[in-house]
Tab-separated table of C-alpha atoms in Angstrom:
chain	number	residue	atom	x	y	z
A	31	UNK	CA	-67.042	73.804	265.050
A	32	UNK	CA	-65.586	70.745	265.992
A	33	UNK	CA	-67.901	67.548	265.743
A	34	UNK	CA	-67.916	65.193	268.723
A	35	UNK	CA	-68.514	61.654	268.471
A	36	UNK	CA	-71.479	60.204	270.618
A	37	UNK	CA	-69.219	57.430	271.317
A	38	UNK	CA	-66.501	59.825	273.044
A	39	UNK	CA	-69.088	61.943	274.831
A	40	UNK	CA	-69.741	61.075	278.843
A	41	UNK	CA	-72.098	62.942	281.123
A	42	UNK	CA	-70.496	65.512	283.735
A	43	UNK	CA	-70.307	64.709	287.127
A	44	UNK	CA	-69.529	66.723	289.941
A	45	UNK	CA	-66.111	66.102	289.649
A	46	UNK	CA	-65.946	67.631	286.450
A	47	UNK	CA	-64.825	70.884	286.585
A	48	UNK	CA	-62.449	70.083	288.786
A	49	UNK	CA	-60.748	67.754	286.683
A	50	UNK	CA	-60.723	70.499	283.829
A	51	UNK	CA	-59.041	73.243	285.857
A	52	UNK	CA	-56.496	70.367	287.134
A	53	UNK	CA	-56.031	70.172	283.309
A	54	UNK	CA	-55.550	73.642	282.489
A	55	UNK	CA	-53.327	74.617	285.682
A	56	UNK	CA	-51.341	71.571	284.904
A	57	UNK	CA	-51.144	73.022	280.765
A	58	UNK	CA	-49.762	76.638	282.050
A	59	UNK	CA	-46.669	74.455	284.169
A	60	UNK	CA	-46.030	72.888	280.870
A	61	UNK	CA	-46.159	76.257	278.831
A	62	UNK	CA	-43.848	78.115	281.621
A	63	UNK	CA	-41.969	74.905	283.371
A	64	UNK	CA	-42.567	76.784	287.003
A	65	UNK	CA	-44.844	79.668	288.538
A	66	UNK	CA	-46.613	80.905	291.420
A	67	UNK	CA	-50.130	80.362	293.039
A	68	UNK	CA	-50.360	84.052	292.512
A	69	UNK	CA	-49.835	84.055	289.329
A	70	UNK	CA	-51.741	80.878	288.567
A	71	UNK	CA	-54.321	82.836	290.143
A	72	UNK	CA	-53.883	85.966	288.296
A	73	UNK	CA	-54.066	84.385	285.149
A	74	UNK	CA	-57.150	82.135	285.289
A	75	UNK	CA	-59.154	84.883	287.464
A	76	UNK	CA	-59.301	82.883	290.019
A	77	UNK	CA	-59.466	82.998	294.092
A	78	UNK	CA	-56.189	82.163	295.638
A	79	UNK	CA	-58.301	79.980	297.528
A	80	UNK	CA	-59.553	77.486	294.742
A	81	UNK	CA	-56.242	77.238	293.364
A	82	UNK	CA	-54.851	76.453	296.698
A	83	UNK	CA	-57.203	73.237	297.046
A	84	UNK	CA	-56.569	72.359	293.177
A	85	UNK	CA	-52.563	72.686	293.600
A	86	UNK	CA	-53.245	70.689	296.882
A	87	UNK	CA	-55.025	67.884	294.694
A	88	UNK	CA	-51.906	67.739	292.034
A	89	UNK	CA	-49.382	67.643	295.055
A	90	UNK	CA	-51.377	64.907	296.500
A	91	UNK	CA	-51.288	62.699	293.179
A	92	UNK	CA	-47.826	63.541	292.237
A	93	UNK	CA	-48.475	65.542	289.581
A	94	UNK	CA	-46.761	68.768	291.388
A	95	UNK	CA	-44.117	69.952	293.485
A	96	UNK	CA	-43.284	72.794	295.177
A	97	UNK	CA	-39.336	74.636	294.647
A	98	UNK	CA	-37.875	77.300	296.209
A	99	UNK	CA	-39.192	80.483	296.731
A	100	UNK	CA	-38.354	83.329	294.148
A	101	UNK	CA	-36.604	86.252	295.453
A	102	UNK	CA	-38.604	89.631	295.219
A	103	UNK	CA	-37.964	93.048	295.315
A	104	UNK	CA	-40.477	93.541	297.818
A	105	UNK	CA	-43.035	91.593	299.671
A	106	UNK	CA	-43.582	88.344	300.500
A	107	UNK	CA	-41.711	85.500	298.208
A	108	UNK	CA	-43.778	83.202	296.295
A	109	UNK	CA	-43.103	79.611	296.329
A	110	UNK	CA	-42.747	78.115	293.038
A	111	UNK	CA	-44.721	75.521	291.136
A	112	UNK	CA	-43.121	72.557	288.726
A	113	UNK	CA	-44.444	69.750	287.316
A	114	UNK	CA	-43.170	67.059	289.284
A	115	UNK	CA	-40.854	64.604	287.813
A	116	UNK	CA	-39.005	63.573	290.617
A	117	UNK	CA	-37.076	59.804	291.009
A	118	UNK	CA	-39.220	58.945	287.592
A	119	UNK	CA	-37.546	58.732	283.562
A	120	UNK	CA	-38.237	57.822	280.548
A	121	UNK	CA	-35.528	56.539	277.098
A	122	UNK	CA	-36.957	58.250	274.119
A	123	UNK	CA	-35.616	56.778	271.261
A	124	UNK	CA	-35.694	58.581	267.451
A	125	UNK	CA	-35.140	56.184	265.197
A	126	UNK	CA	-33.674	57.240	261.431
A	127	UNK	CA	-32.885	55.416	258.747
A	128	UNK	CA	-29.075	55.566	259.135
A	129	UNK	CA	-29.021	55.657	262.679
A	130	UNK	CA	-30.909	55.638	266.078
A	131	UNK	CA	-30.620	57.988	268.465
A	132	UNK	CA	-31.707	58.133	272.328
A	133	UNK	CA	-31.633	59.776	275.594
A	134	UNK	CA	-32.756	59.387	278.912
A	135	UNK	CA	-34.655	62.382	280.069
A	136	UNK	CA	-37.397	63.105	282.937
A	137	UNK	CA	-40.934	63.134	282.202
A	138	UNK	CA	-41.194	66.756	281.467
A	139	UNK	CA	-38.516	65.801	278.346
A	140	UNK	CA	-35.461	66.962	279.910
A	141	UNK	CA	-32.225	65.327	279.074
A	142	UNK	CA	-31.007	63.530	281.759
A	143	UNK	CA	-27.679	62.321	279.842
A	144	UNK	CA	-26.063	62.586	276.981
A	145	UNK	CA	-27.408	62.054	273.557
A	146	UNK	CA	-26.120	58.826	271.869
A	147	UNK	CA	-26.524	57.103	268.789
A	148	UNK	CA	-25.883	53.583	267.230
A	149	UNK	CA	-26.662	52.111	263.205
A	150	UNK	CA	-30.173	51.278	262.831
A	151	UNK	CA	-30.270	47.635	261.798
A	152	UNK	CA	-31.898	47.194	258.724
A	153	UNK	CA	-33.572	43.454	259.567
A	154	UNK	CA	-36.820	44.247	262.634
A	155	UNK	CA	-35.600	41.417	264.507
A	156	UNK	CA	-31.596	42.825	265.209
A	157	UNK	CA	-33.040	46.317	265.486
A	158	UNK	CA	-35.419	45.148	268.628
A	159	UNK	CA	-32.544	43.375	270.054
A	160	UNK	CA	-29.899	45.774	269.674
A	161	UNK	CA	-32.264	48.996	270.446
A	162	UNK	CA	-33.170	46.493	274.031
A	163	UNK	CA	-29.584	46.156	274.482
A	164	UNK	CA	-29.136	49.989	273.817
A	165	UNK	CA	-32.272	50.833	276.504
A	166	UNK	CA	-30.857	48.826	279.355
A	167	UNK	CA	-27.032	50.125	279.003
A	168	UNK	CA	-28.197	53.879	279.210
A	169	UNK	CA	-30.500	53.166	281.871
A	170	UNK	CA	-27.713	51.043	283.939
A	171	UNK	CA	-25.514	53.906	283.390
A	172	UNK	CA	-27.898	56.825	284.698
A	173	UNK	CA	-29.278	54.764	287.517
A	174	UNK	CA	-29.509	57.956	289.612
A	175	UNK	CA	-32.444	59.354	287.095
A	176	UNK	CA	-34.556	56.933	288.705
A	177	UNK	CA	-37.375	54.628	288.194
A	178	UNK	CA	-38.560	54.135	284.769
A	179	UNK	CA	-41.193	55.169	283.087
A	180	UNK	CA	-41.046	53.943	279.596
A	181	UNK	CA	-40.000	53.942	276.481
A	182	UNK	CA	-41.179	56.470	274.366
A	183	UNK	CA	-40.320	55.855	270.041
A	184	UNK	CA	-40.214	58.112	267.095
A	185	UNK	CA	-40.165	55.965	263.860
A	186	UNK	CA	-39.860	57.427	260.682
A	187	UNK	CA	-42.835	55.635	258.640
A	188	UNK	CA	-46.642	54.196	259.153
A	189	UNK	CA	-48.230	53.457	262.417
A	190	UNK	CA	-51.680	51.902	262.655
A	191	UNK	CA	-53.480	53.416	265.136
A	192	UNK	CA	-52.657	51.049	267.830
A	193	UNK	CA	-49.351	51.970	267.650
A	194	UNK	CA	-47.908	48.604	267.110
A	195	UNK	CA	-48.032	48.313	263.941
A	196	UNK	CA	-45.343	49.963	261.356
A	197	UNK	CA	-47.398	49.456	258.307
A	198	UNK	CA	-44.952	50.859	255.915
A	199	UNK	CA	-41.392	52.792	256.207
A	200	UNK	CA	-40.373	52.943	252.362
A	201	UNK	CA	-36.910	53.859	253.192
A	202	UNK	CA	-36.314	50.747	255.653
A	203	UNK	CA	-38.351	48.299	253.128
A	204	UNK	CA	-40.303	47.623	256.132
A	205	UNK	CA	-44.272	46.378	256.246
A	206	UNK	CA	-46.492	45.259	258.741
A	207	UNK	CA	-43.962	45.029	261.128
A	208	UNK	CA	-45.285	43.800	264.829
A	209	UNK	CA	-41.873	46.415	266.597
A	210	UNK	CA	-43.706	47.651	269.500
A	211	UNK	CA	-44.718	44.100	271.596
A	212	UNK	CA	-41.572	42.624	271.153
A	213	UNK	CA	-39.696	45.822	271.701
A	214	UNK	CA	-41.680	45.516	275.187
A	215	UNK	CA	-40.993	41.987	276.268
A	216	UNK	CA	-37.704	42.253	275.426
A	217	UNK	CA	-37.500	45.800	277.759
A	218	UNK	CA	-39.856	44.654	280.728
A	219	UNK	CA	-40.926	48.448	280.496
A	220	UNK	CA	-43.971	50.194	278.939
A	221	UNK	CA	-43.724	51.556	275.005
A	222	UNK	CA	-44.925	53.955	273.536
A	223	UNK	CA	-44.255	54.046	269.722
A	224	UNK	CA	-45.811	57.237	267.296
A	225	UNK	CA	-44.603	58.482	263.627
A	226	UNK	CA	-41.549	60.228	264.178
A	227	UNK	CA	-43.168	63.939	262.937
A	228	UNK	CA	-46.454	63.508	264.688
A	229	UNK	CA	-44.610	62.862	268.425
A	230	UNK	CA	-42.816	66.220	267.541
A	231	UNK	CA	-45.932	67.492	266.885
A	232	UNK	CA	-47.436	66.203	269.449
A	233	UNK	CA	-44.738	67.316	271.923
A	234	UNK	CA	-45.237	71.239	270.584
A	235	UNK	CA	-48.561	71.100	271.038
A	236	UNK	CA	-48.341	69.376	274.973
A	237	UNK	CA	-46.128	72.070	275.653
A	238	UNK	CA	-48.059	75.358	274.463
A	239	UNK	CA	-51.316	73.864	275.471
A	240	UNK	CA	-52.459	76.049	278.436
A	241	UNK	CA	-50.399	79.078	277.067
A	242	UNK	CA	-50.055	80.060	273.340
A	243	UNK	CA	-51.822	77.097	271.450
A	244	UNK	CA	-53.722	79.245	268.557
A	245	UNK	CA	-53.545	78.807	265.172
A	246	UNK	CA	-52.920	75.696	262.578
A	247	UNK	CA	-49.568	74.321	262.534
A	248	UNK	CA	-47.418	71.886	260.071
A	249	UNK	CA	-44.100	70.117	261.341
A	250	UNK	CA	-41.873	69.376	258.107
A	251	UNK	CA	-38.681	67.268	259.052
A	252	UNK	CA	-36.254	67.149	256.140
A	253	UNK	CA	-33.607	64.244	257.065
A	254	UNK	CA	-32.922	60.801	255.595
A	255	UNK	CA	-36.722	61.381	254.123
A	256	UNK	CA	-39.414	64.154	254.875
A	257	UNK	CA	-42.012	63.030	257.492
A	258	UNK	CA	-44.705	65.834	257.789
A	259	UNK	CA	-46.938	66.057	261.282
A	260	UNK	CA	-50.548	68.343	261.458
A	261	UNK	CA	-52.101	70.078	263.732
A	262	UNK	CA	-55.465	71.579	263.088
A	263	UNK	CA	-57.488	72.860	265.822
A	264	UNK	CA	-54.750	71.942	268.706
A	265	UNK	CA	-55.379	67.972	267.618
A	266	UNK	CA	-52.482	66.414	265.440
A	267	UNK	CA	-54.358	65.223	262.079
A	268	UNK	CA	-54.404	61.222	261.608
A	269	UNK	CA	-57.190	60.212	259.115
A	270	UNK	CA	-58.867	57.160	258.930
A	271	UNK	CA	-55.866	54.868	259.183
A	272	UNK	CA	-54.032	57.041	260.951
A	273	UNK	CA	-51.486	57.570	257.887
A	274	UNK	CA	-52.875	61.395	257.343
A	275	UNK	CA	-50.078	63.975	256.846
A	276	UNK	CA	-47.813	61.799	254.495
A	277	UNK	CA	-46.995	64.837	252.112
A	278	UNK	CA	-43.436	64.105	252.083
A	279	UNK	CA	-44.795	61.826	249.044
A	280	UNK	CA	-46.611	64.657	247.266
A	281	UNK	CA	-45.589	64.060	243.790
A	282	UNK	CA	-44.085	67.525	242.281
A	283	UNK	CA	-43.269	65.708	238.728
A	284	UNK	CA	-44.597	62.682	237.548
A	285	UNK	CA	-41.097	62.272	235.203
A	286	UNK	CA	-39.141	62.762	238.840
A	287	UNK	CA	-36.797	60.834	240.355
A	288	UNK	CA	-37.960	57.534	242.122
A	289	UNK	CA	-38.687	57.699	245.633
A	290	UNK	CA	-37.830	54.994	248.362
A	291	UNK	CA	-41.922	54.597	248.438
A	292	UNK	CA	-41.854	53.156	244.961
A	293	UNK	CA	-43.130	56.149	243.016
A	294	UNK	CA	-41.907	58.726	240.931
A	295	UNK	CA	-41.172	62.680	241.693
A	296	UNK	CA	-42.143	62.697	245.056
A	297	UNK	CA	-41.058	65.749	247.153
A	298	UNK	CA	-39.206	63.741	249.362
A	299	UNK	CA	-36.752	62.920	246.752
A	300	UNK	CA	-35.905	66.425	245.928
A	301	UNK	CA	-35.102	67.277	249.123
A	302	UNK	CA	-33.744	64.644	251.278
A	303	UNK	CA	-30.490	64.427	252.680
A	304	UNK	CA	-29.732	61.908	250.521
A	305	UNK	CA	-30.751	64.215	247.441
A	306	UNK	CA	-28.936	66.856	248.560
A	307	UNK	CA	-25.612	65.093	248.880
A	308	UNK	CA	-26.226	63.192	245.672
A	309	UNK	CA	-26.895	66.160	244.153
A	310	UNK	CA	-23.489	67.627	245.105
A	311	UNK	CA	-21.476	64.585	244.107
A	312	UNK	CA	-23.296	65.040	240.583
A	313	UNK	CA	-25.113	61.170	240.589
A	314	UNK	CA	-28.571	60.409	240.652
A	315	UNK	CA	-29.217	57.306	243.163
A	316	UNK	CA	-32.569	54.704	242.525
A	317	UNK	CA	-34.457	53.328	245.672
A	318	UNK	CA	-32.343	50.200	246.914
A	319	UNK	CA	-29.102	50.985	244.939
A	320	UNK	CA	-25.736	51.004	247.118
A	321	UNK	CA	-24.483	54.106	248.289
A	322	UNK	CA	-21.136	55.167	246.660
A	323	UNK	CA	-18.563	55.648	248.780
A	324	UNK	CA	-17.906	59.287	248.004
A	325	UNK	CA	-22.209	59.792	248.936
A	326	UNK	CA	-21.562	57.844	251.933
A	327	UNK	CA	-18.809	59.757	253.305
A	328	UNK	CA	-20.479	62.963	253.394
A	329	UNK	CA	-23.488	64.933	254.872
A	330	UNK	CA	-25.788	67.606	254.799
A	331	UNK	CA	-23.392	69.200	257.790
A	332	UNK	CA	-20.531	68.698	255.472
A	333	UNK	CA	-22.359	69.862	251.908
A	334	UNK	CA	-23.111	73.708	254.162
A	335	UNK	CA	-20.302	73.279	256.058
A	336	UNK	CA	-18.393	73.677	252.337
A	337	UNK	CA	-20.857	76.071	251.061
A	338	UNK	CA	-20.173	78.883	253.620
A	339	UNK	CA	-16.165	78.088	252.947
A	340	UNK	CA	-17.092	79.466	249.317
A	341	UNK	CA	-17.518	75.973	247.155
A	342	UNK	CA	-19.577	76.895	244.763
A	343	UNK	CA	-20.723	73.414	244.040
A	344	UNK	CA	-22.309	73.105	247.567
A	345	UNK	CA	-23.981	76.474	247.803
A	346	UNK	CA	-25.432	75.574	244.039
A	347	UNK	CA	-26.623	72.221	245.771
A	348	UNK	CA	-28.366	73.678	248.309
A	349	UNK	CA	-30.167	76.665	246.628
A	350	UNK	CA	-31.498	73.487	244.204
A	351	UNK	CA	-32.923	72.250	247.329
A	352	UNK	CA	-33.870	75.215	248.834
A	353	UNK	CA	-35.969	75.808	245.241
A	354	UNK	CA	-37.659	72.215	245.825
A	355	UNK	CA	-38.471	72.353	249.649
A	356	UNK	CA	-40.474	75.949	248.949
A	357	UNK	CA	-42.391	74.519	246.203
A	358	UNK	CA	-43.125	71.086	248.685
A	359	UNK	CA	-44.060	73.824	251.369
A	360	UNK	CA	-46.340	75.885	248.925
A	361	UNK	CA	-48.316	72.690	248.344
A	362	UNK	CA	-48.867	72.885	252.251
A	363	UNK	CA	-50.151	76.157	252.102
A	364	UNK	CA	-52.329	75.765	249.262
A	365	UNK	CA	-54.248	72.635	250.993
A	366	UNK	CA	-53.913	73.811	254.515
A	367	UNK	CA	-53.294	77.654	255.101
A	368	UNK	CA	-51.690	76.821	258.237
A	369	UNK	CA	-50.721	79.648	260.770
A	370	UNK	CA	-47.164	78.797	261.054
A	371	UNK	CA	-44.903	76.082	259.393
A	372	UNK	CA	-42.279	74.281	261.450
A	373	UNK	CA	-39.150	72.970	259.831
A	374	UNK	CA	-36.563	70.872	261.331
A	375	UNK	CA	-33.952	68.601	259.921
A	376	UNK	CA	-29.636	69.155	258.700
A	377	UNK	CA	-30.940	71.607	256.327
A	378	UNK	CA	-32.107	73.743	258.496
A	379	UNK	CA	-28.675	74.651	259.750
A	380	UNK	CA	-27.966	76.205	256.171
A	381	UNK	CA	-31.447	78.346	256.556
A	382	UNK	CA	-29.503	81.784	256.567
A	383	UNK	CA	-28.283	80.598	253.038
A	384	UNK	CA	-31.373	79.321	251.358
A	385	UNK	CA	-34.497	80.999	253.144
A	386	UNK	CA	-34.778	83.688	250.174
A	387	UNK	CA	-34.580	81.098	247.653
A	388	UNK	CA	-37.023	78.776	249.713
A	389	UNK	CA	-39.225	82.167	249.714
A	390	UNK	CA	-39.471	83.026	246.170
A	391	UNK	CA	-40.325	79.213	245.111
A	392	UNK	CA	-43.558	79.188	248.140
A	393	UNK	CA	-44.878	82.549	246.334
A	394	UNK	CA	-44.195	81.096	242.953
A	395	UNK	CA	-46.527	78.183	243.580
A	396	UNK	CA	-48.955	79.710	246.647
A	397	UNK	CA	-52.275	80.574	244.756
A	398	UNK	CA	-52.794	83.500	247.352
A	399	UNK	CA	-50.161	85.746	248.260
A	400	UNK	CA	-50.981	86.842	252.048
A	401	UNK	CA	-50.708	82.814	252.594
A	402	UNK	CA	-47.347	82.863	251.338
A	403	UNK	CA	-46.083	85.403	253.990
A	404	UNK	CA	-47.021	82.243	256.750
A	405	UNK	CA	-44.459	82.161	259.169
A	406	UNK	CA	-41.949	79.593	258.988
A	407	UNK	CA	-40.337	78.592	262.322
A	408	UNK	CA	-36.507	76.906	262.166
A	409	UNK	CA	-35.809	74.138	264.478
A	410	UNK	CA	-32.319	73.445	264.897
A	411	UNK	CA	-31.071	69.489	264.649
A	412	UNK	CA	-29.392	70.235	267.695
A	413	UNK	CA	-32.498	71.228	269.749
A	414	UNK	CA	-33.565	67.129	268.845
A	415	UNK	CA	-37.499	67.781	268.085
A	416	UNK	CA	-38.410	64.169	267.172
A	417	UNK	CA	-36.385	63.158	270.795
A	418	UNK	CA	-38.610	65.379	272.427
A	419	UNK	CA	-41.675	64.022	271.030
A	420	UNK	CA	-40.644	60.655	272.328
A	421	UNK	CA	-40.192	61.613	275.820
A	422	UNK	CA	-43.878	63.573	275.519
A	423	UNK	CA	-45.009	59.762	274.455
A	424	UNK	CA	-44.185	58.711	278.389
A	425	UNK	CA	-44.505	61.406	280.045
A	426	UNK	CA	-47.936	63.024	278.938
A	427	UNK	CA	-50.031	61.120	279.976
A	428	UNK	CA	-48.711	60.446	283.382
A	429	UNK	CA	-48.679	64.549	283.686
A	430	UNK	CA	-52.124	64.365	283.275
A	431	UNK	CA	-52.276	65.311	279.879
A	432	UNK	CA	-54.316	62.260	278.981
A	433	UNK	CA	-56.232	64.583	276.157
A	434	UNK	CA	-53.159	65.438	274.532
A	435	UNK	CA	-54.700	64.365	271.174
């Protein structure tokens, strides 16, 4: 049973339960992106009647709209529900260690333009300016998407719980870095900044809340480092200081390669990007040391790419860290037993080639073998999880999903 907090609890009023079926109408649009007053109806057990007046109340404060009605085969057509994201954007912005990406998109997280990307600026002060610079030229360019919103940010390291705050990203050398306020004044817009894993997180769990939301669940991005997000009980897992879910720096040997966060044999230098590539080129890189040309020049993409044209080399690369992420992910199961396990990131576009190998390294290391069967969902790069988690930053809590965690 979940504990509540005396300081979080407030007494019911008779506006109550109205407010919580606004909520859970407004979770089942997320879930399905459009549907009827019927079937709203239908599916809560409700009267036609209440959920007329509650629609009426989320039309009324902009939270709904009405589309065109769906053709039958008999009958009368129903008109059809969406969340309402009309003349309103956001930028989310998913910031990497090599490079930034963003895209403007409308509050329910659809793109809006292209995706586009630019070098991430190593020094705070360039990456605020250039990022502002990057914000206003997309935003002049897709003036049509209307007014906007925000800015919502995915940063790969430490947030304090403000949000302000990056208290450490080991693979930028930054600490206690103010981004977020001057990131702001700079924009003239709203900004919303949250750990690049837990927005995606976040965003997954926004979206099947009112549907399918059962079960724990663990985001694992594998990319220029591994940022893990939590989810236990439908709330993303923080911790005291808000740094919970850093298992990307789970040591699995003590005599391992140094990591970008200053220790040694952390997972995420088995398995990053940069470990991969390195580990195809045949050198072994420290923290901080320049990038050889011939690392440089290549990627992930590139290392499977060669792999499924027969090099023996990359396929031998990958099933090394295919035999490093399952151990990293039976760690996971051991503490957590989640329901399913979500993994993102380049690598996951060579999953066809390394899932068995992944497989027999989580059974290897799970301590009970019905946990190792947990289901492991792929997300494709392309599909841009941590993107979508920044847009969910904006627009989530103007959809009136101000409980999202």
């Amino acid at each position: 049973m979940r504990r509540l907090s005396d300081r979080a609890l407030r007494p019911a009023t008779r506006e109550t339960p109205r407010a919580i079926n606004q909520q859970i109408v407004l979770g089942l649009l997320r879930s399905h992106q459009e549907i009827s007053r019927a079937e709203l109806a239908r599916r809560l057990g409700m009267q036609r009647s209440a959920i007329g007046r509650i629609v009426a109340d989320l039309i009324a404060q902009g939270l709904v709209c009405e589309g065109p009605a769906r053709s039958t085969a008999r009958g009368r057509r129903p008109t059809i529900l969406h969340l309402d994201s009309r003349g309103r954007c956001a930028v989310a912005v998913d910031v990497r260690v090599t490079r930034t990406f963003l895209v403007v998109t409308d509050l329910v997280g659809r793109e809006l333009s292209a995706v586009e990307s630019f070098p991430t600026d190593l020094d705070p002060r360039d990456f605020v300016e250039h990022l502002a610079h990057e914000v206003r030229r997309v935003l002049a360019e897709n003036a049509g998407a209307g007014r906007c919103e925000g800015v919502g940010v995915a940063f790969p390291g430490m947030l304090d719980r403000s949000g302000d705050v990056v208290v450490q990203a080991p693979a930028l050398g930054w600490r206690d870095v103010a981004l977020r306020a001057p990131l702001a004044a700079s924009l003239g817009l709203p900004v919303v900044m949250e750990n690049a894993v837990k927005a995606w997180a976040l965003a997954e769990v926004w979206a099947l809340r009112g549907s399918s939301l059962t079960g724990d669940m663990v985001f694992v991005n594998v990319s220029d480092g591994v940022g893990v997000g939590v989810v236990i009980g439908g709330e993303v897992l923080r911790g005291r200081h808000n740094v919970a879910g850093e298992l990307g720096h789970l040591p699995l040997n003590v005599d391992g390669p140094r990591c970008a966060c200053g220790a040694v044999g952390c997972w995420e230098a088995y398995v990053s990007n940069l470990a991969t590539v390195s580990r195809y080129v045949g050198l072994t890189l420290a923290p901080g040391q320049p990038v050889p040309p011939e690392v440089a020049r290549l990627s992930v993409d590139e290392v499977v790419a060669r792999a499924r044209r027969g090099d023996a080399k990359a396929h031998t690369a990958l099933l090394s860290t295919a035999h490093y992420l399952g151990l990293g992910l039976a760690s996971i199961v051991n503490a957590l037993d989640p329901e399913r396990i979500y993994v993102g990131g380049e690598i996951s576009a060579a999953w066809d080639l390394i899932q068995p190998t992944v497989r027999a390294a989580l059974a290897q290391r799970a301590l009970a073998a019905a946990a190792a069967d947990v289901r492991i969902v792929i997300v494709a790069a392309q599909e841009h999880p941590r993107l979508r988690g920044a847009a969910a930053l904006v627009g989530a809590p103007i959809l009136g999903a101000q409980a999202l965690d």
